[in-house]
Coordinates of N, CA, C and O in Angstrom, one line a residue:
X22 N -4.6 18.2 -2.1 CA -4.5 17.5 -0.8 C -5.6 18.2 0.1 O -5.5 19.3 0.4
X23 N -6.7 17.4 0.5 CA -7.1 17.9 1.6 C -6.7 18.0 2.9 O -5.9 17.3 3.5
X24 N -7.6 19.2 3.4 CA -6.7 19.1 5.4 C -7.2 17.9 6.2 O -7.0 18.1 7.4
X25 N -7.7 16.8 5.9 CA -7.3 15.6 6.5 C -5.8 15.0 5.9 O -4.9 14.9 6.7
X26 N -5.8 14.7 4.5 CA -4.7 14.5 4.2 C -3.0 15.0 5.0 O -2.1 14.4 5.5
X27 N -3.5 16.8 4.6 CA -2.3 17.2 5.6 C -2.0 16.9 7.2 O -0.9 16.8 7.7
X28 N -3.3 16.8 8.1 CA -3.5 16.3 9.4 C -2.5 14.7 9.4 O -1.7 14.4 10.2
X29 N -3.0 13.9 8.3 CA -2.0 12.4 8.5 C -1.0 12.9 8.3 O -0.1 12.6 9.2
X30 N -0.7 13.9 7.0 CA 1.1 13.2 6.9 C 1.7 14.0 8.2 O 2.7 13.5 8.7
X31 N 1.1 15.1 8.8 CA 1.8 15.3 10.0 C 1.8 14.6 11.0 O 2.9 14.2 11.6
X32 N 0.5 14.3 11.5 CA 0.7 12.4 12.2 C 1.6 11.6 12.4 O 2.2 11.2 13.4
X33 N 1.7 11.4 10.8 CA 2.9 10.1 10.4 C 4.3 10.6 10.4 O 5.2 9.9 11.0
X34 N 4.7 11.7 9.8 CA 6.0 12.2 9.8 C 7.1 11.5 10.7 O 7.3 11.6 12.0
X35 N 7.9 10.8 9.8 CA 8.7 10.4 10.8 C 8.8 9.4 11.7 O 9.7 9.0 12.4
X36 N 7.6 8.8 11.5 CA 7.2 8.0 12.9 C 7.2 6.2 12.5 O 6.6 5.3 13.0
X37 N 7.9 6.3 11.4 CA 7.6 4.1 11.0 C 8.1 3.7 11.6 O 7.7 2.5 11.5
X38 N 9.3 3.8 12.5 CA 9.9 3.0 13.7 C 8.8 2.2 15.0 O 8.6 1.1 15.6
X39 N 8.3 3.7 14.8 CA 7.0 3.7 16.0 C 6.1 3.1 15.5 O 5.5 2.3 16.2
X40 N 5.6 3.2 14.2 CA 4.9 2.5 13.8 C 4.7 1.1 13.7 O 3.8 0.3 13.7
X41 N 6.3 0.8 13.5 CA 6.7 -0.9 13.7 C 6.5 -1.4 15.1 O 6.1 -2.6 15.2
X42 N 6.8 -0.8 16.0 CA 6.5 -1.6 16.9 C 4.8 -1.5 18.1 O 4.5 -2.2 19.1
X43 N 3.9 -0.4 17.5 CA 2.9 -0.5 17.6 C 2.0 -0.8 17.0 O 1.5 -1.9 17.1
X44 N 1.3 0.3 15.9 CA 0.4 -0.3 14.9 C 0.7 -1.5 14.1 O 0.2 -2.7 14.2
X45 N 1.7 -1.0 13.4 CA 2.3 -2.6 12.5 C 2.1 -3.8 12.8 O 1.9 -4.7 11.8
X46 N 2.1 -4.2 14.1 CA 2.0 -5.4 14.5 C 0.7 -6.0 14.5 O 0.6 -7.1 14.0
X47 N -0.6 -5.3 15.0 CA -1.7 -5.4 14.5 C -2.1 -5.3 13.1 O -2.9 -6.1 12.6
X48 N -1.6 -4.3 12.5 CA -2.4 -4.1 10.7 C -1.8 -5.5 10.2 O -2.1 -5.9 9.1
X49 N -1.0 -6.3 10.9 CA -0.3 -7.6 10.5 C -0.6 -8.9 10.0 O -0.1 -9.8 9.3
X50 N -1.8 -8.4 10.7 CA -2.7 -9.9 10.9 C -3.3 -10.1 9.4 O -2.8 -10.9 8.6
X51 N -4.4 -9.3 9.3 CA -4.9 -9.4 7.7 C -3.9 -10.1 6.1 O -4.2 -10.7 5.1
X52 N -2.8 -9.6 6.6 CA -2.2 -9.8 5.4 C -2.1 -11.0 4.9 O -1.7 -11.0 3.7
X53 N -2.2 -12.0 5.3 CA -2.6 -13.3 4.4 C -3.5 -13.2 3.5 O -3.5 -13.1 2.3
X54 N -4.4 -13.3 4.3 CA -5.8 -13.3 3.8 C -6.3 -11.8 2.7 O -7.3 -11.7 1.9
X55 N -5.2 -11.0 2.9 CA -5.4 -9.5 2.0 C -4.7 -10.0 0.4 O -4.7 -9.6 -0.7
X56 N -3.9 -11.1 1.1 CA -3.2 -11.3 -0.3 C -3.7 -12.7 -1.2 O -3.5 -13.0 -2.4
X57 N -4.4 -13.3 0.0 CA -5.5 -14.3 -0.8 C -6.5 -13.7 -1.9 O -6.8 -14.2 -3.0
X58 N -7.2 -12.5 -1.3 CA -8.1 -12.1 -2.1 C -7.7 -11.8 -3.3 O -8.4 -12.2 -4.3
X59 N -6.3 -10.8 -3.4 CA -5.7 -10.4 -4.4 C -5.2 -11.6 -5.1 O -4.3 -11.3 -5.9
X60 N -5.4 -12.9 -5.1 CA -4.5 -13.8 -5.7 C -3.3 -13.2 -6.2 O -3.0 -12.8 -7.3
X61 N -2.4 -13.2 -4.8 CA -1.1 -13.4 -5.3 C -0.3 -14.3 -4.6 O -0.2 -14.6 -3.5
X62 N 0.5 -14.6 -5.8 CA 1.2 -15.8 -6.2 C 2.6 -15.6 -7.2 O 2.9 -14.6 -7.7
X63 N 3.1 -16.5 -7.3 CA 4.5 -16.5 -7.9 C 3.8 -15.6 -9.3 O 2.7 -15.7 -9.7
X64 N 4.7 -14.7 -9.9 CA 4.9 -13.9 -10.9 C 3.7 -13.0 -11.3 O 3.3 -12.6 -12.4
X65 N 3.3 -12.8 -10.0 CA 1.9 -11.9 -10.2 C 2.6 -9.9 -10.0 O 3.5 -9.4 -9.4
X66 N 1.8 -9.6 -10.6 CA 2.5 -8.0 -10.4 C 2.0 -7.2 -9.7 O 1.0 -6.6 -10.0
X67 N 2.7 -7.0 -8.3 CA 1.6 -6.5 -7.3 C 2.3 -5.2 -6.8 O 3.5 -5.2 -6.4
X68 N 1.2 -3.8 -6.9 CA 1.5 -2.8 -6.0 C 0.9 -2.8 -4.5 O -0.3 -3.0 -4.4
X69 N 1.5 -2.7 -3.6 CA 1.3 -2.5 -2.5 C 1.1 -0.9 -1.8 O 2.0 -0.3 -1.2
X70 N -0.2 -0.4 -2.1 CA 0.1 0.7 -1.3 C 0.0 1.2 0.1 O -0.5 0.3 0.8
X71 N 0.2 2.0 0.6 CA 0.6 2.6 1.9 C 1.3 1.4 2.2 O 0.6 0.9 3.1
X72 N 2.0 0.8 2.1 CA 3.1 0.2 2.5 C 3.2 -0.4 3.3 O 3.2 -1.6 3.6
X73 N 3.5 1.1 4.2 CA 4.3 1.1 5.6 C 5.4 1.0 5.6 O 6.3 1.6 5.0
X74 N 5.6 -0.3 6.8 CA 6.9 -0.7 6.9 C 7.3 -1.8 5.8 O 8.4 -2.3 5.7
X75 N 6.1 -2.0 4.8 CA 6.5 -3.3 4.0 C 6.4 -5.0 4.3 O 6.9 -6.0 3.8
X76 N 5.2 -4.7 5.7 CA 4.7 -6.0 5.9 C 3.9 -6.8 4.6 O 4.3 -7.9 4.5
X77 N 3.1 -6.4 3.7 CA 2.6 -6.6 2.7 C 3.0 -7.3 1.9 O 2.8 -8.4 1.4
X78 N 3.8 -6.2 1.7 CA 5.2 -6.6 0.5 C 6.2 -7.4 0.4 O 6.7 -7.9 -0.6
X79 N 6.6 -7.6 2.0 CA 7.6 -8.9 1.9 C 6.9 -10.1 2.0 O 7.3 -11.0 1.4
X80 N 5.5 -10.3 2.9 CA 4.7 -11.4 2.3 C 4.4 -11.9 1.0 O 4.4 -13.2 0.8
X81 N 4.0 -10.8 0.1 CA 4.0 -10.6 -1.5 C 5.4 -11.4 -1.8 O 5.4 -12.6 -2.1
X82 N 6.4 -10.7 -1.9 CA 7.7 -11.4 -2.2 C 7.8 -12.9 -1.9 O 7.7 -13.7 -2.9
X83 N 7.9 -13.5 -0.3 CA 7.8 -14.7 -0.3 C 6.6 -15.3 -0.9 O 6.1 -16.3 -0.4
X84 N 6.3 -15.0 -1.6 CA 4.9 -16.0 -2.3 C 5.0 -15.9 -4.2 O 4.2 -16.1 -5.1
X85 N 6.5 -15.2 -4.2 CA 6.8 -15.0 -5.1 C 6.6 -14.4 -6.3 O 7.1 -14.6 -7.4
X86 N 5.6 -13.2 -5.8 CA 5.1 -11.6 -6.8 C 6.1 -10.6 -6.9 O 6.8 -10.1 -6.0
X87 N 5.9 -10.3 -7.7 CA 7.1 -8.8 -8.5 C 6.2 -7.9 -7.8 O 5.0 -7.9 -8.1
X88 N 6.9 -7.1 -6.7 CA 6.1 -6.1 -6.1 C 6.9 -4.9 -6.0 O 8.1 -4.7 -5.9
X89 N 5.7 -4.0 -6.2 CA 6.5 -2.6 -6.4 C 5.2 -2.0 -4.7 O 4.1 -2.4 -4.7
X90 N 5.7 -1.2 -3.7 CA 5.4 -0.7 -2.9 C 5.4 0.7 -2.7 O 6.4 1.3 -2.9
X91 N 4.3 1.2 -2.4 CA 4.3 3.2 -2.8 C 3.8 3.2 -0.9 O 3.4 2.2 -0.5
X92 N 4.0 4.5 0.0 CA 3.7 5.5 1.1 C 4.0 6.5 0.5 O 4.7 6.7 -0.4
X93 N 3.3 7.4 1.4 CA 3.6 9.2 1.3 C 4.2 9.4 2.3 O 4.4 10.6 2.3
X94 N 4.7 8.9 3.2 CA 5.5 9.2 4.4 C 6.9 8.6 4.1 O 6.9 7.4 4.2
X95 N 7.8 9.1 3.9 CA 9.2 9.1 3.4 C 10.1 7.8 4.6 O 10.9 6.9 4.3
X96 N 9.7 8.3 5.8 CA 10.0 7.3 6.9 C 9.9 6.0 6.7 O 10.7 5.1 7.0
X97 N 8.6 5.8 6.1 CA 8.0 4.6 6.1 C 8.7 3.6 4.5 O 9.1 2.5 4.2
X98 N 8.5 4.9 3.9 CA 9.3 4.4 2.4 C 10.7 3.5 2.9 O 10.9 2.3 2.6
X99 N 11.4 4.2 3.6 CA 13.1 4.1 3.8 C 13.2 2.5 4.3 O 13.9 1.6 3.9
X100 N 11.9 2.8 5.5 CA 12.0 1.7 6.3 C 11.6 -0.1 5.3 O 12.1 -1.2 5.5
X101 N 10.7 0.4 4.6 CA 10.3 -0.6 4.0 C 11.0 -0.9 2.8 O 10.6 -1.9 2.1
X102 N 11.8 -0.3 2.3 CA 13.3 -0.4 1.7 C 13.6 -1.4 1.9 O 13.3 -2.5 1.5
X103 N 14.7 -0.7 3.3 CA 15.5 -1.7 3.9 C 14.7 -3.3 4.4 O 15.3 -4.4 4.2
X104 N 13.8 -3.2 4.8 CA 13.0 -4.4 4.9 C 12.9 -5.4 4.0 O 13.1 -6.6 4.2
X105 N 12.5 -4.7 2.7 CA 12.1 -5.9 1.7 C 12.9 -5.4 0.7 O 12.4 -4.7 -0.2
X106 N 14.2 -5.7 0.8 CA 14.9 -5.1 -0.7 C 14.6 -5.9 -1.9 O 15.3 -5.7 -3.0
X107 N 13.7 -6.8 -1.9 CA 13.8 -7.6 -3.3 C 12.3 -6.8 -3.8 O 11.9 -7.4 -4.7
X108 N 11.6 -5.8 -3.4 CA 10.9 -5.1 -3.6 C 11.1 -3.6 -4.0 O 11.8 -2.8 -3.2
X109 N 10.5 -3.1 -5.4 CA 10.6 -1.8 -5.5 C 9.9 -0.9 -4.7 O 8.8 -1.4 -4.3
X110 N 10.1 0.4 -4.3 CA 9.7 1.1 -2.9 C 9.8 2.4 -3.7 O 10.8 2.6 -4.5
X111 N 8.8 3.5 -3.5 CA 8.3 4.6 -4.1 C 7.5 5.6 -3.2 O 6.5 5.2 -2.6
X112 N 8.1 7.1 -3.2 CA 7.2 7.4 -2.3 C 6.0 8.2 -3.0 O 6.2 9.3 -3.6
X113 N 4.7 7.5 -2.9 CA 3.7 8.0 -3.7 C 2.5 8.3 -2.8 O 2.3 7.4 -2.0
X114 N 1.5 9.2 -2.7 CA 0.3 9.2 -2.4 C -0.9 9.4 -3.3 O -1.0 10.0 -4.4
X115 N -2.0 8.7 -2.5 CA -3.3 8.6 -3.3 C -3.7 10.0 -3.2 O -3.1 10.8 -2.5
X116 N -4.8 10.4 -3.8 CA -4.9 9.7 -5.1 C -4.8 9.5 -6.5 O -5.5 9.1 -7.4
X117 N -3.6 10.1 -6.4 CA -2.8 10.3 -7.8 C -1.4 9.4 -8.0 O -0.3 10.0 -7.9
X118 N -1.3 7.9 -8.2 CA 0.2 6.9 -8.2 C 0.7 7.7 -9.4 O 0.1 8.4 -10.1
X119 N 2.1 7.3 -9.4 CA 3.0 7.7 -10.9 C 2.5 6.7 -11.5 O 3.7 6.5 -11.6
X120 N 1.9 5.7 -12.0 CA 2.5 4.5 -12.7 C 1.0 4.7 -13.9 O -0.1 5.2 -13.6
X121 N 1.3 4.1 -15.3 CA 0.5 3.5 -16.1 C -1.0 3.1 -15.7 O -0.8 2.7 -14.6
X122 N -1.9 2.9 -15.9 CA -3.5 2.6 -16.4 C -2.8 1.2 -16.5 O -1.7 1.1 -17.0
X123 N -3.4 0.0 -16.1 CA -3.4 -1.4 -16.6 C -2.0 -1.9 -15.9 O -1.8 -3.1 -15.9
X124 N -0.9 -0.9 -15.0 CA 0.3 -1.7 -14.6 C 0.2 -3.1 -14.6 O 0.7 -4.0 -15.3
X125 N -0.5 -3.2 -13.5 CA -0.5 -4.0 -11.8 C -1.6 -5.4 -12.4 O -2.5 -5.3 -13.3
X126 N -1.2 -6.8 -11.8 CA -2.0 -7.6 -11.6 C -2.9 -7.6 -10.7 O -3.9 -8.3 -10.8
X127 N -2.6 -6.9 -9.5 CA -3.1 -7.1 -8.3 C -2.5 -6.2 -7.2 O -1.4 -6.2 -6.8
X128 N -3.5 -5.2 -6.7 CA -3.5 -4.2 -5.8 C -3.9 -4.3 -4.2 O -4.9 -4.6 -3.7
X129 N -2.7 -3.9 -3.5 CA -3.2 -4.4 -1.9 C -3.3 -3.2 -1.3 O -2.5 -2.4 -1.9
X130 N -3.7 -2.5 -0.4 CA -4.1 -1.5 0.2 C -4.6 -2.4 1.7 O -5.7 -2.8 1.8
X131 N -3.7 -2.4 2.7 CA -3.7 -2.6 4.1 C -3.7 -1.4 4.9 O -2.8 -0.7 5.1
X132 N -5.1 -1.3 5.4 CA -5.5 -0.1 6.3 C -5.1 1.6 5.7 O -4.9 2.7 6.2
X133 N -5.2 1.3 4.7 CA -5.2 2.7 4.1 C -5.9 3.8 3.8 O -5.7 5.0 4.1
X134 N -7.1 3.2 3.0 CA -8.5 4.1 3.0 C -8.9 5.2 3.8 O -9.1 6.4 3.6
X135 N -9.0 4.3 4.9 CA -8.8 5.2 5.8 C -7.9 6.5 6.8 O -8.1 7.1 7.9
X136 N -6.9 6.4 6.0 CA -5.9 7.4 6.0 C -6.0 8.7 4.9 O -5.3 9.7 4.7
X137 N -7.2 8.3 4.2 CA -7.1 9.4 2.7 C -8.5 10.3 2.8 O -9.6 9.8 3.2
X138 N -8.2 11.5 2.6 CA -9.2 12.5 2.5 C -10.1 12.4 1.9 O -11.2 13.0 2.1
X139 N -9.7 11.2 0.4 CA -11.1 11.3 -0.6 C -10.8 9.9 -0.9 O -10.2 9.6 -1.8
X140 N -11.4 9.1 0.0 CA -11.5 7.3 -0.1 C -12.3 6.7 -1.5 O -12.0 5.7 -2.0
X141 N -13.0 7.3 -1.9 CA -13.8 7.1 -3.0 C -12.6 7.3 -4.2 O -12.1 6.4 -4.8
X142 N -12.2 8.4 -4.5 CA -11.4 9.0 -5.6 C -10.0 7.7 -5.2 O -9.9 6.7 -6.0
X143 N -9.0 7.8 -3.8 CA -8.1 6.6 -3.6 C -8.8 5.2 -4.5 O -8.3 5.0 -5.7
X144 N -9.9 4.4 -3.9 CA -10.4 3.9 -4.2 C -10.2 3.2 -6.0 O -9.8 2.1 -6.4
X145 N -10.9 4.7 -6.9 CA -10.8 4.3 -8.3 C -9.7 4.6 -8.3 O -9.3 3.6 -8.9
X146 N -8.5 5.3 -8.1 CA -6.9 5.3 -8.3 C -6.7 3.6 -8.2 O -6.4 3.0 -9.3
X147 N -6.7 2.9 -7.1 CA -6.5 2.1 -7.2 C -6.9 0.4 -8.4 O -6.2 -0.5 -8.8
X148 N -8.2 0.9 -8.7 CA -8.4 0.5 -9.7 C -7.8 1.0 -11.0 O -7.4 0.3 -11.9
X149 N -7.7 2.2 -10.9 CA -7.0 2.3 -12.4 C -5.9 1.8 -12.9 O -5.7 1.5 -14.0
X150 N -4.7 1.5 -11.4 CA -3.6 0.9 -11.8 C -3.4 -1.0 -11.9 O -2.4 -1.7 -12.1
X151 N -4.7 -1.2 -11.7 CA -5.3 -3.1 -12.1 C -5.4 -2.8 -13.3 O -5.7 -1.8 -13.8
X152 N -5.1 -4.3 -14.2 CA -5.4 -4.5 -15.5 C -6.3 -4.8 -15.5 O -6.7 -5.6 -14.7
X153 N -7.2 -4.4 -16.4 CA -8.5 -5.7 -16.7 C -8.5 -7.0 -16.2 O -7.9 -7.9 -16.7
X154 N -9.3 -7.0 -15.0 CA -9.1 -8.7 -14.8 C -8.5 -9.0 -13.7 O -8.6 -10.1 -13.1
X155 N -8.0 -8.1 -13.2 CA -7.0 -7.8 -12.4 C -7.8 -7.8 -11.1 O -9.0 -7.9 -11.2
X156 N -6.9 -7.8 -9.4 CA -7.7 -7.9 -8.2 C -7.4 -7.1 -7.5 O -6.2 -7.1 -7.1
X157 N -8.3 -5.9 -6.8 CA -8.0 -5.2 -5.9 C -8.1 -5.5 -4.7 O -9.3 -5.8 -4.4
X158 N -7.2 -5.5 -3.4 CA -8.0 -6.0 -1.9 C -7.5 -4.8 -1.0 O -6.4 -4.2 -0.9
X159 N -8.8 -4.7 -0.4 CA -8.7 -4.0 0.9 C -8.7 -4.0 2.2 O -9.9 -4.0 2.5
X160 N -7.9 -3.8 3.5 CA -8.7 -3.7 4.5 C -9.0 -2.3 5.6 O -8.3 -1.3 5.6
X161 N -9.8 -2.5 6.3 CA -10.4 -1.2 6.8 C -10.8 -1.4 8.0 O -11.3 -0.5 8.7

């Protein structure tokens, strides 16, 4: 972890309530369009990382993708739990996910990058967990 990394999670600690009713609402907007890029759609396999509160992911859901959602902030995990329960929720940080080489159909990362000490290394993490073929989307 670098000391940017540890600077966010202390940042964040705690704070996805707050985060719901300020940032969240703005990082809000993109997510159509984040999930157009990723073509997802009914029975697509989509990880959502940084989460958040699970704006992403419950969009993902209604559009009918098997989504699994990872944050490093435990708050945020909880929150986006309870939010999107028809979504799996994990608390993981870049740039190392638990999951398999090839999981995922399709990878969403909503304002994240820029939360990570080594955006490049996040970056191919996130590719590693796309299949061949597979769609990664970003926004920043």
């Amino acid at each position: 972890m670098t000391d940017f990394d540890a600077s966010e999670r202390r940042i964040w600690a705690g704070r996805a309530e707050a985060y719901a009713e300020s940032f969240g609402k703005l990082c809000a907007h993109p997510v159509p369009r984040l999930l157009d890029a990723a073509r997802v759609r009914d029975g697509v396999r989509v990880l959502d990382v940084g989460t958040g509160t699970g704006t992403a992911a419950a969009a993902a859901c209604a559009r009918g993708a098997r989504v699994t959602g990872v944050d490093a902030e435990i708050s945020m995990v909880d929150l986006a739990a309870r939010s999107v329960p028809s979504a799996e929720m994990h608390l993981a940080e870049l740039p190392r996910l638990p999951f398999s080489e090839g999981l995922f159909d399709a990878v969403t990362a909503n304002f994240v990058l820029n939360h990570v000490g080594r955006p490049q290394a996040a970056l191919a993490e996130l590719r590693r967990v796309v299949r061949p073929g597979g769609w990664v989307a970003v926004t920043i």
